Short mmCIF file of C-alpha atoms and ligand atoms in Angstrom, two decimals:
data_model
loop_
_atom_site.label_atom_id
_atom_site.label_comp_id
_atom_site.label_asym_id
_atom_site.label_seq_id
_atom_site.Cartn_x
_atom_site.Cartn_y
_atom_site.Cartn_z
CA MET A 1 38.31 -1.56 20.73
CA THR A 2 38.86 -5.25 21.56
CA TRP A 3 41.13 -7.31 19.38
CA GLN A 4 38.09 -9.24 18.17
CA GLU A 5 36.44 -6.05 16.94
CA ASP A 6 39.72 -4.94 15.34
CA TYR A 7 39.99 -8.33 13.63
CA ARG A 8 36.42 -8.26 12.30
CA ARG A 9 36.81 -4.85 10.72
CA LYS A 10 39.96 -5.98 8.87
CA VAL A 11 38.39 -9.05 7.12
CA MET A 12 38.11 -8.66 3.36
CA GLN A 13 37.70 -10.79 0.26
CA PRO A 14 41.04 -11.68 -1.49
CA ARG A 15 40.74 -9.36 -4.48
CA GLU A 16 39.66 -6.46 -2.28
CA ALA A 17 42.63 -7.19 0.04
CA VAL A 18 45.22 -6.76 -2.60
CA GLN A 19 43.76 -3.51 -3.93
CA CYS A 20 46.31 -1.67 -1.81
CA ILE A 21 49.13 -3.12 -3.98
CA GLN A 22 50.12 -0.25 -6.34
CA SER A 23 52.63 0.13 -9.17
CA ASN A 24 56.33 0.24 -8.24
CA MET A 25 55.73 -1.38 -4.81
CA ARG A 26 57.85 -4.21 -3.38
CA VAL A 27 55.72 -7.28 -2.21
CA TYR A 28 57.18 -9.90 0.12
CA ILE A 29 55.67 -13.38 0.04
CA HIS A 30 55.84 -15.87 2.95
CA PRO A 31 57.90 -18.77 1.49
CA GLY A 32 58.04 -22.54 1.64
CA CYS A 33 55.10 -24.54 2.81
CA ALA A 34 53.58 -21.41 4.33
CA GLU A 35 52.99 -19.61 1.01
CA PRO A 36 49.64 -17.76 1.12
CA GLU A 37 48.32 -19.11 -2.17
CA THR A 38 44.92 -17.44 -2.03
CA LEU A 39 46.65 -14.06 -1.75
CA VAL A 40 49.11 -14.85 -4.51
CA GLU A 41 46.21 -15.89 -6.78
CA ALA A 42 44.45 -12.60 -5.98
CA LEU A 43 47.66 -10.70 -6.71
CA MET A 44 47.90 -12.36 -10.11
CA ALA A 45 44.34 -11.10 -10.95
CA ARG A 46 45.63 -7.62 -9.99
CA GLY A 47 48.56 -7.96 -12.44
CA PRO A 48 46.90 -6.02 -15.49
CA PHE A 49 46.17 -3.06 -13.12
CA VAL A 50 49.77 -2.55 -11.85
CA LYS A 51 53.20 -1.92 -13.32
CA ASN A 52 56.69 -2.82 -12.07
CA VAL A 53 55.72 -4.51 -8.84
CA GLU A 54 58.70 -6.39 -7.33
CA ILE A 55 57.93 -9.71 -5.75
CA VAL A 56 60.56 -10.87 -3.38
CA HIS A 57 60.82 -14.18 -1.46
CA LEU A 58 62.93 -17.07 -0.45
CA LEU A 59 62.27 -20.65 -1.83
CA THR A 60 58.62 -21.26 -2.71
CA THR A 61 56.99 -24.42 -4.12
CA GLY A 62 53.82 -22.86 -5.52
CA ARG A 63 53.02 -21.91 -9.17
CA ALA A 64 54.81 -18.59 -9.19
CA ASP A 65 52.69 -17.25 -12.09
CA TYR A 66 54.24 -13.75 -11.76
CA ILE A 67 57.16 -15.00 -13.74
CA ALA A 68 54.90 -15.90 -16.75
CA PRO A 69 55.91 -13.95 -19.90
CA GLN A 70 52.52 -12.20 -20.00
CA MET A 71 53.21 -10.72 -16.60
CA GLU A 72 56.30 -8.91 -17.88
CA GLY A 73 56.08 -5.22 -17.07
CA HIS A 74 53.50 -5.84 -14.33
CA PHE A 75 55.56 -8.03 -12.01
CA ARG A 76 59.29 -8.71 -11.60
CA HIS A 77 60.51 -11.46 -9.26
CA ASN A 78 63.57 -11.12 -7.12
CA ALA A 79 64.58 -14.46 -5.71
CA MET A 80 66.71 -14.63 -2.51
CA PHE A 81 66.78 -18.43 -3.03
CA ILE A 82 65.84 -19.82 -6.46
CA GLY A 83 63.36 -22.65 -6.51
CA SER A 84 62.60 -24.84 -9.49
CA ASN A 85 59.44 -22.79 -10.15
CA VAL A 86 61.45 -19.63 -10.97
CA ARG A 87 64.83 -20.99 -12.16
CA GLN A 88 64.11 -20.70 -15.83
CA ALA A 89 62.85 -17.14 -15.51
CA VAL A 90 65.97 -16.11 -13.59
CA ASN A 91 68.20 -17.62 -16.23
CA GLU A 92 66.25 -16.06 -19.10
CA GLY A 93 66.63 -12.64 -17.53
CA ARG A 94 62.87 -12.35 -16.72
CA ALA A 95 63.58 -12.46 -12.90
CA ASP A 96 66.39 -11.48 -10.61
CA TYR A 97 68.53 -13.30 -8.08
CA THR A 98 69.91 -11.68 -4.92
CA PRO A 99 72.67 -13.92 -3.33
CA VAL A 100 72.50 -13.36 0.45
CA PHE A 101 73.19 -15.24 3.62
CA LEU A 102 69.93 -16.28 5.21
CA SER A 103 71.12 -14.84 8.53
CA GLN A 104 71.25 -11.36 6.92
CA VAL A 105 67.98 -11.24 4.94
CA GLU A 106 65.91 -9.63 7.75
CA GLU A 107 68.58 -6.99 8.33
CA MET A 108 67.90 -5.77 4.80
CA PHE A 109 64.28 -5.20 5.64
CA GLU A 110 65.19 -3.55 8.96
CA ASN A 111 67.91 -1.22 7.73
CA GLY A 112 66.02 0.12 4.72
CA GLN A 113 68.27 -1.63 2.16
CA MET A 114 65.25 -3.62 0.96
CA PRO A 115 62.15 -1.87 2.25
CA ILE A 116 58.95 -3.98 2.04
CA ASP A 117 55.75 -2.17 1.05
CA VAL A 118 53.41 -5.13 1.42
CA ALA A 119 53.96 -8.47 3.24
CA LEU A 120 51.71 -11.37 2.24
CA ILE A 121 51.78 -13.83 5.12
CA GLN A 122 49.87 -16.97 6.15
CA VAL A 123 49.13 -17.51 9.82
CA THR A 124 46.73 -19.35 12.21
CA PRO A 125 43.47 -17.82 13.34
CA PRO A 126 44.10 -15.65 16.49
CA ASP A 127 44.20 -17.40 19.89
CA ALA A 128 42.33 -16.16 22.98
CA HIS A 129 44.83 -13.27 23.34
CA GLY A 130 44.66 -12.16 19.65
CA PHE A 131 48.00 -13.74 18.53
CA CYS A 132 48.27 -15.50 15.21
CA CYS A 133 51.04 -18.07 14.72
CA PHE A 134 53.40 -18.30 11.70
CA GLY A 135 53.08 -22.05 11.92
CA VAL A 136 55.29 -24.06 9.60
CA GLY A 137 57.75 -21.26 8.86
CA VAL A 138 58.80 -18.07 10.62
CA GLU A 139 62.23 -17.65 8.99
CA ALA A 140 62.48 -14.15 7.55
CA THR A 141 58.76 -13.56 7.44
CA MET A 142 57.99 -12.24 10.97
CA ASN A 143 60.58 -9.46 10.50
CA ALA A 144 59.38 -8.77 6.95
CA ALA A 145 55.93 -8.34 8.35
CA ARG A 146 57.21 -6.09 11.28
CA ASN A 147 58.98 -3.83 8.78
CA ALA A 148 56.37 -3.74 6.02
CA LYS A 149 54.14 -0.77 5.49
CA ILE A 150 51.15 -3.05 4.97
CA VAL A 151 50.56 -6.61 6.24
CA ILE A 152 48.00 -8.72 4.50
CA ALA A 153 47.42 -12.03 6.37
CA GLN A 154 45.86 -15.18 4.92
CA ILE A 155 44.31 -16.64 8.10
CA ASN A 156 44.07 -20.39 7.57
CA ASP A 157 42.62 -22.80 10.11
CA GLN A 158 44.70 -25.53 8.57
CA MET A 159 47.94 -23.81 9.57
CA PRO A 160 49.47 -25.67 12.49
CA ARG A 161 50.02 -23.75 15.75
CA THR A 162 53.64 -24.02 16.74
CA PHE A 163 55.77 -22.68 19.57
CA GLY A 164 58.69 -20.25 19.81
CA ASP A 165 59.24 -16.75 18.66
CA CYS A 166 56.65 -17.05 15.95
CA PHE A 167 53.58 -14.95 16.69
CA ILE A 168 51.99 -11.77 15.44
CA GLN A 169 49.20 -9.79 17.16
CA VAL A 170 46.05 -8.92 15.29
CA ASN A 171 46.91 -5.21 15.78
CA GLU A 172 50.07 -5.66 13.68
CA ILE A 173 47.94 -6.94 10.76
CA ASP A 174 46.33 -4.51 8.33
CA VAL A 175 44.13 -6.75 6.22
CA VAL A 176 42.75 -10.27 6.90
CA VAL A 177 41.62 -12.83 4.31
CA GLU A 178 40.09 -15.99 5.83
CA VAL A 179 40.55 -19.29 4.20
CA SER A 180 40.52 -23.01 4.92
CA ARG A 181 42.82 -24.83 2.53
CA PRO A 182 45.71 -27.34 2.72
CA LEU A 183 49.24 -25.96 2.83
CA CYS A 184 51.68 -26.43 -0.05
CA GLU A 185 53.57 -29.69 0.43
CA LEU A 186 57.02 -30.46 -0.86
CA ARG A 187 57.32 -33.66 -2.81
CA PRO A 188 59.79 -36.15 -1.29
CA VAL A 189 63.09 -36.31 -3.07
CA GLU A 190 64.31 -39.62 -4.50
CA ILE A 191 67.12 -41.07 -2.40
CA THR A 192 69.49 -43.23 -4.52
CA GLN A 193 72.03 -45.78 -3.47
CA THR A 194 74.69 -43.08 -3.96
CA HIS A 195 72.85 -40.82 -1.47
CA HIS A 196 72.66 -43.74 1.02
CA ASP A 197 76.42 -44.37 0.70
CA ILE A 198 77.06 -40.58 1.23
CA GLY A 199 74.65 -40.64 4.17
CA LYS A 200 76.59 -43.54 5.78
CA ASN A 201 79.96 -41.63 5.42
CA VAL A 202 78.43 -38.49 6.97
CA ALA A 203 76.76 -40.40 9.75
CA GLY A 204 80.21 -41.88 10.59
CA LEU A 205 81.36 -38.29 11.36
CA ILE A 206 78.40 -37.49 13.64
CA GLU A 207 79.06 -38.28 17.27
CA ASP A 208 76.48 -39.26 19.88
CA GLY A 209 75.28 -36.07 21.62
CA ALA A 210 75.87 -33.96 18.57
CA THR A 211 73.51 -31.10 17.49
CA LEU A 212 72.52 -31.28 13.84
CA GLN A 213 71.81 -28.80 11.10
CA LEU A 214 70.61 -30.33 7.85
CA GLY A 215 70.40 -28.37 4.62
CA ILE A 216 68.33 -28.91 1.52
CA GLY A 217 68.35 -31.77 -0.95
CA ALA A 218 68.51 -35.51 -0.98
CA ILE A 219 71.74 -35.83 0.95
CA PRO A 220 70.65 -34.30 4.20
CA ASP A 221 67.55 -36.70 4.05
CA ALA A 222 69.87 -39.61 3.38
CA VAL A 223 71.95 -38.66 6.38
CA LEU A 224 68.82 -38.83 8.68
CA LEU A 225 68.11 -42.35 7.50
CA GLU A 226 71.58 -43.38 8.64
CA LEU A 227 71.32 -42.07 12.22
CA LYS A 228 69.04 -44.74 13.63
CA ASP A 229 71.65 -46.14 15.95
CA HIS A 230 72.92 -42.78 17.33
CA ARG A 231 72.02 -41.47 20.73
CA ASP A 232 71.10 -38.16 22.27
CA LEU A 233 71.16 -36.10 19.11
CA GLY A 234 69.89 -32.52 19.15
CA VAL A 235 68.75 -30.23 16.36
CA HIS A 236 69.47 -26.58 15.70
CA THR A 237 68.74 -25.87 12.04
CA GLU A 238 67.12 -23.42 9.64
CA MET A 239 64.93 -26.18 8.08
CA LEU A 240 63.76 -29.76 8.90
CA SER A 241 62.06 -32.41 6.70
CA ASP A 242 59.78 -35.38 7.31
CA LEU A 243 62.63 -37.82 7.78
CA ALA A 244 63.42 -36.37 11.16
CA ILE A 245 60.13 -37.68 12.60
CA PRO A 246 61.17 -41.39 13.05
CA LEU A 247 64.36 -40.28 14.88
CA ILE A 248 62.31 -38.05 17.22
CA GLU A 249 59.83 -40.70 17.85
CA SER A 250 62.41 -43.33 18.64
CA GLY A 251 64.22 -40.97 21.01
CA VAL A 252 67.44 -40.72 18.95
CA ILE A 253 66.73 -37.00 18.67
CA ASN A 254 66.04 -35.96 22.18
CA GLY A 255 68.18 -32.83 22.66
CA SER A 256 69.32 -34.00 26.09
CA ARG A 257 72.92 -32.99 25.52
CA LYS A 258 72.25 -29.62 23.88
CA THR A 259 74.23 -26.77 25.32
CA ILE A 260 71.59 -24.11 24.36
CA HIS A 261 67.85 -24.74 24.23
CA PRO A 262 68.26 -28.22 25.73
CA ARG A 263 65.61 -30.72 24.65
CA LYS A 264 64.18 -28.29 22.09
CA ILE A 265 64.35 -28.63 18.30
CA VAL A 266 65.29 -25.13 17.23
CA LEU A 267 64.38 -24.31 13.63
CA GLY A 268 63.11 -21.60 11.27
CA PHE A 269 60.82 -23.65 9.04
CA VAL A 270 59.76 -27.15 8.02
CA LEU A 271 59.64 -28.29 4.39
CA GLY A 272 57.73 -31.47 3.75
CA SER A 273 54.30 -33.15 3.93
CA LYS A 274 51.09 -32.85 5.83
CA LYS A 275 52.44 -35.54 8.08
CA LEU A 276 55.16 -33.08 9.20
CA PHE A 277 52.78 -30.24 9.56
CA ASP A 278 50.61 -32.38 11.86
CA TYR A 279 53.71 -33.43 13.83
CA VAL A 280 54.75 -29.89 14.70
CA ASN A 281 51.21 -28.80 15.52
CA ASN A 282 50.96 -27.98 19.24
CA ASN A 283 54.22 -29.86 19.76
CA PRO A 284 56.28 -28.26 22.47
CA GLN A 285 59.48 -30.08 21.40
CA PHE A 286 59.76 -27.61 18.46
CA GLU A 287 60.81 -24.02 18.94
CA PHE A 288 60.52 -21.78 15.81
CA HIS A 289 62.69 -18.72 15.58
CA PRO A 290 63.45 -16.11 12.95
CA SER A 291 66.45 -16.86 10.67
CA LYS A 292 68.41 -14.03 12.12
CA TYR A 293 68.46 -16.06 15.30
CA THR A 294 68.67 -19.71 14.05
CA ASN A 295 71.34 -18.77 11.47
CA ASP A 296 73.41 -16.35 13.48
CA PRO A 297 76.86 -17.98 13.44
CA PHE A 298 77.44 -16.74 17.09
CA VAL A 299 74.25 -18.43 18.33
CA ILE A 300 75.06 -21.56 16.33
CA SER A 301 78.56 -21.70 17.82
CA GLN A 302 77.16 -21.96 21.35
CA ASN A 303 75.97 -25.46 20.53
CA HIS A 304 78.69 -27.97 21.33
CA LYS A 305 79.46 -30.71 18.71
CA MET A 306 77.44 -28.94 16.05
CA ALA A 307 77.36 -31.08 12.84
CA ALA A 308 76.28 -28.91 9.97
CA VAL A 309 75.49 -30.94 6.88
CA ASN A 310 75.03 -29.14 3.52
CA SER A 311 75.53 -30.03 -0.10
CA GLY A 312 77.25 -28.57 -3.14
CA LEU A 313 77.20 -28.72 -6.90
CA GLN A 314 80.94 -28.62 -7.54
CA VAL A 315 84.09 -28.55 -5.48
CA ASP A 316 87.44 -27.53 -6.91
CA ILE A 317 90.70 -29.31 -5.99
CA THR A 318 91.59 -26.48 -3.53
CA GLY A 319 88.27 -26.94 -1.63
CA GLN A 320 86.13 -24.05 -2.97
CA VAL A 321 82.51 -25.17 -2.91
CA CYS A 322 79.98 -24.07 -5.59
CA ALA A 323 76.42 -24.48 -4.38
CA ASP A 324 74.13 -21.91 -5.98
CA SER A 325 75.02 -22.23 -9.77
CA ILE A 326 75.95 -24.60 -12.49
CA GLY A 327 78.52 -22.45 -14.22
CA THR A 328 76.73 -19.30 -15.17
CA SER A 329 73.31 -20.82 -14.78
CA PHE A 330 71.87 -19.92 -11.36
CA TYR A 331 70.40 -22.91 -9.58
CA SER A 332 69.47 -22.19 -5.95
CA GLY A 333 70.93 -19.81 -3.41
CA ILE A 334 73.37 -19.37 -0.54
CA GLY A 335 70.68 -19.95 2.06
CA GLY A 336 72.20 -20.94 5.43
CA GLN A 337 75.17 -22.90 4.15
CA VAL A 338 77.85 -20.37 5.17
CA ASP A 339 76.00 -19.34 8.42
CA PHE A 340 76.22 -22.90 9.60
CA ILE A 341 79.67 -23.63 8.25
CA ARG A 342 80.95 -20.64 10.17
CA GLY A 343 78.94 -21.44 13.29
CA ALA A 344 79.90 -25.08 13.33
CA SER A 345 83.54 -24.27 12.83
CA ALA A 346 83.56 -21.86 15.78
CA CYS A 347 81.89 -24.31 18.24
CA LYS A 348 83.45 -26.84 20.57
CA GLY A 349 83.73 -30.16 18.79
CA GLY A 350 81.88 -28.76 15.69
CA LYS A 351 82.02 -30.47 12.27
CA PRO A 352 81.08 -28.39 9.17
CA ILE A 353 80.37 -30.87 6.44
CA ILE A 354 79.84 -30.46 2.69
CA ALA A 355 78.45 -33.78 1.25
CA LEU A 356 77.87 -34.31 -2.45
CA PRO A 357 77.90 -37.16 -4.98
CA ALA A 358 81.25 -37.59 -6.72
CA THR A 359 79.61 -37.26 -10.18
CA ALA A 360 76.68 -35.61 -11.88
CA LYS A 361 74.75 -36.29 -15.14
CA GLY A 362 74.48 -40.05 -14.58
CA GLY A 363 78.23 -40.34 -13.83
CA ALA A 364 79.30 -38.53 -16.98
CA ILE A 365 81.11 -35.68 -15.16
CA SER A 366 83.06 -35.28 -12.01
CA ARG A 367 81.80 -32.87 -9.38
CA ILE A 368 85.38 -32.65 -7.98
CA VAL A 369 87.06 -30.57 -10.59
CA PRO A 370 90.52 -29.01 -11.23
CA MET A 371 88.79 -25.56 -11.70
CA LEU A 372 85.19 -24.53 -11.04
CA ASP A 373 83.22 -23.96 -14.27
CA PRO A 374 83.48 -20.30 -15.46
CA GLY A 375 80.70 -18.45 -13.64
CA ALA A 376 80.36 -20.93 -10.82
CA GLY A 377 79.60 -19.23 -7.55
CA VAL A 378 81.69 -20.05 -4.58
CA VAL A 379 79.32 -20.35 -1.66
CA THR A 380 81.83 -21.93 0.90
CA SER A 381 85.31 -20.59 0.35
CA ARG A 382 88.49 -22.71 0.71
CA GLY A 383 89.12 -20.87 3.96
CA SER A 384 85.87 -22.06 5.47
CA VAL A 385 85.70 -25.54 4.19
CA HIS A 386 86.36 -28.41 6.61
CA TYR A 387 85.00 -31.82 5.72
CA VAL A 388 83.98 -32.83 2.15
CA VAL A 389 82.22 -36.18 1.81
CA THR A 390 81.30 -38.23 -1.19
CA GLU A 391 80.21 -41.84 -1.57
CA PHE A 392 83.88 -42.76 -1.79
CA GLY A 393 84.89 -41.32 1.61
CA VAL A 394 85.69 -38.21 3.61
CA ALA A 395 88.37 -35.48 2.95
CA TYR A 396 89.43 -33.19 5.76
CA LEU A 397 90.71 -29.98 4.26
CA HIS A 398 90.83 -27.33 6.98
CA GLY A 399 94.39 -26.26 7.88
CA ARG A 400 95.77 -28.42 5.04
CA THR A 401 98.01 -27.25 2.24
CA ILE A 402 96.89 -27.19 -1.38
CA ARG A 403 98.91 -30.40 -2.00
CA GLN A 404 97.29 -32.22 0.90
CA ARG A 405 93.81 -30.94 -0.24
CA ALA A 406 94.40 -32.19 -3.77
CA GLU A 407 95.49 -35.60 -2.46
CA ALA A 408 92.50 -35.86 -0.14
CA LEU A 409 89.99 -34.80 -2.68
CA ILE A 410 91.37 -37.07 -5.48
CA GLU A 411 90.91 -39.99 -3.06
CA ILE A 412 87.22 -39.28 -2.71
CA ALA A 413 86.64 -38.46 -6.41
CA HIS A 414 85.10 -41.18 -8.65
CA PRO A 415 88.00 -43.56 -9.65
CA LYS A 416 87.37 -42.91 -13.31
CA PHE A 417 88.26 -39.19 -12.91
CA GLN A 418 91.20 -39.60 -10.57
CA GLU A 419 93.89 -39.87 -13.21
CA GLU A 420 92.60 -36.62 -14.92
CA LEU A 421 92.61 -34.75 -11.62
CA TYR A 422 96.07 -36.06 -10.80
CA ALA A 423 97.38 -35.02 -14.24
CA TYR A 424 96.05 -31.44 -13.72
CA CYS A 425 97.76 -31.13 -10.32
CA GLU A 426 101.04 -32.27 -11.78
CA LYS A 427 100.72 -29.69 -14.52
CA THR A 428 100.16 -26.92 -11.90
CA ARG A 429 102.92 -28.45 -9.81
CA TRP A 430 100.56 -28.84 -6.87
CA LEU A 431 101.34 -32.61 -6.78
CA GLN A 432 104.30 -34.59 -7.95
CA ARG A 433 104.07 -38.37 -8.49
CA PRO A 434 106.78 -40.17 -6.55
CA ALA A 435 109.68 -41.04 -8.99
CA LEU A 436 109.69 -44.61 -10.13
CA GLN A 437 112.41 -46.49 -8.41
CA GLU A 438 114.88 -48.29 -10.78
CA ASN A 439 116.26 -51.60 -9.64
N1 COA B 1 77.45 -29.88 -13.41
C1 COA B 1 76.26 -30.07 -14.08
N2 COA B 1 75.09 -30.39 -13.50
C2 COA B 1 75.12 -30.64 -12.22
C3 COA B 1 76.36 -30.51 -11.44
C4 COA B 1 77.49 -30.15 -12.09
N3 COA B 1 78.65 -30.01 -11.45
N4 COA B 1 76.05 -30.82 -10.17
C5 COA B 1 74.74 -31.15 -10.10
N5 COA B 1 74.19 -31.04 -11.31
C6 COA B 1 72.77 -31.26 -11.68
C7 COA B 1 72.43 -32.64 -11.14
O1 COA B 1 72.70 -33.68 -12.10
C8 COA B 1 70.94 -32.47 -10.94
O2 COA B 1 70.23 -32.50 -12.17
P1 COA B 1 68.84 -33.31 -12.33
O3 COA B 1 67.93 -32.56 -11.43
O4 COA B 1 68.61 -33.17 -13.79
O5 COA B 1 69.11 -34.67 -11.85
C9 COA B 1 70.83 -31.04 -10.42
O6 COA B 1 72.03 -30.34 -10.98
C10 COA B 1 70.76 -30.86 -8.89
O7 COA B 1 71.84 -31.49 -8.33
P2 COA B 1 71.61 -32.34 -6.97
O8 COA B 1 73.00 -32.70 -6.48
O9 COA B 1 70.68 -33.47 -7.18
O10 COA B 1 70.94 -31.22 -6.10
P3 COA B 1 70.31 -31.40 -4.68
O11 COA B 1 68.83 -31.32 -4.83
O12 COA B 1 70.85 -32.52 -3.86
O13 COA B 1 70.70 -29.99 -3.96
C11 COA B 1 72.24 -28.18 -3.81
C12 COA B 1 72.11 -29.70 -3.88
C13 COA B 1 73.70 -27.81 -3.64
C14 COA B 1 71.67 -27.53 -5.09
C15 COA B 1 71.43 -27.67 -2.53
O14 COA B 1 71.98 -28.26 -1.42
C16 COA B 1 71.44 -26.18 -2.46
O15 COA B 1 70.60 -25.53 -3.10
N6 COA B 1 72.29 -25.61 -1.62
C17 COA B 1 72.31 -24.17 -1.43
C18 COA B 1 73.12 -23.75 -0.33
C19 COA B 1 72.79 -24.46 0.92
O16 COA B 1 73.24 -25.52 1.13
N7 COA B 1 72.05 -23.87 1.83
C20 COA B 1 71.73 -24.40 3.11
C21 COA B 1 70.35 -24.98 3.07
S1 COA B 1 69.13 -23.83 2.37
#
């Protein structure tokens, strides 16, 4: 049988395609801008006929109707990175959260710790050789599909064709649903003056010839805006946003000094707008790889001058970084933060950077705190932390004592909270104010 014949016999209507999903199965959904929305809609219609189906995925931006109260008992979501669409359900106990390094997600599918029954993926139509491309995101999905018992593919002619280790053969797909619909887009985040100030401080740490990783949120985007005058930057990252495009077009990002994959932008997925999807389409500058490769700290460390920029929600005075929860309320996930912090700290000339605004809630509270809120999750430990950056400056913590860390962090806290932080450190005897001299 030719691959064309094989393909044709696999084509079904969406509702027919998801009939194979039975009670007690685990279903993986292709995340981010690659979410196969037609398949997810069909799965929702199947809801009343199944019980206890676990839906597992990384960050998605779609409607996530499986967390609706009326779906209780039919579906239960397990988030490996919590998006705004499922945050409330996780915190109301209607969905679960699995904290995991992005570099280790695929291993769970492979070693049987988290077996996948059905993978819902979205890919391009097959090329002349019968290969479909994962397009805007290969991350954990190619290996989820490779390890799933059943692969249902939404074949979308609007999915860009990209390059790298990001293809699946028609013979690896069990069911095909053909669509033509725009991909999910991520709304641009608002970049405030504070983000710009932080971006400038971070950009001051990034040397010409560095290789960048940029995490999620407004700050990584603000950093990109401040790199216009840099030269010969490279990219090795899990994700990339629209704001990288001007730097690539102007030649600031050219990868010429990269020590692995020279000239190539190595990434796992893009999160952004149609403009970005069109930009990566058939663009040989981009090389998409699974997360177990992009996020492997050993691979990351082979890049020289790796500048890894991620954000946090709270940092305590010893340098512990909380990034996935606000107290006991789960907010996002671990993602690739630790993978890149570890990789960048092991490489020649690397700079692992945590950048965050000094305050939250319109300036009412400090994000640099004496102690993390009860329940706050440490994502980057005080052993792994290096640079912490706010709009007030840069604190270098690695290899420094608790006293030196406290001094450095108080300096980059908002001035209105500095006295309170100092007083706490005096009480714990971590800092002593110099005795006033009598004359
Ligand atoms: N106490 C109470 N509320 C806080 C807070 C604190 N200490 N810190 C932040 N918040 C609130 C903010 O005010 C904001 O609320 P709003 O949406 O009502 O304005 C919200 O929490 C989000 O904070 P913000 O700093 O704007 O988040 P962000 O979009 O810039 O993302 C992280 C920051 C840390 C959540 C994000 O980088 C992340 O999820 N990281 C996960 C780990 C990681 O870095 N992985 C690598 C990339 S996947």
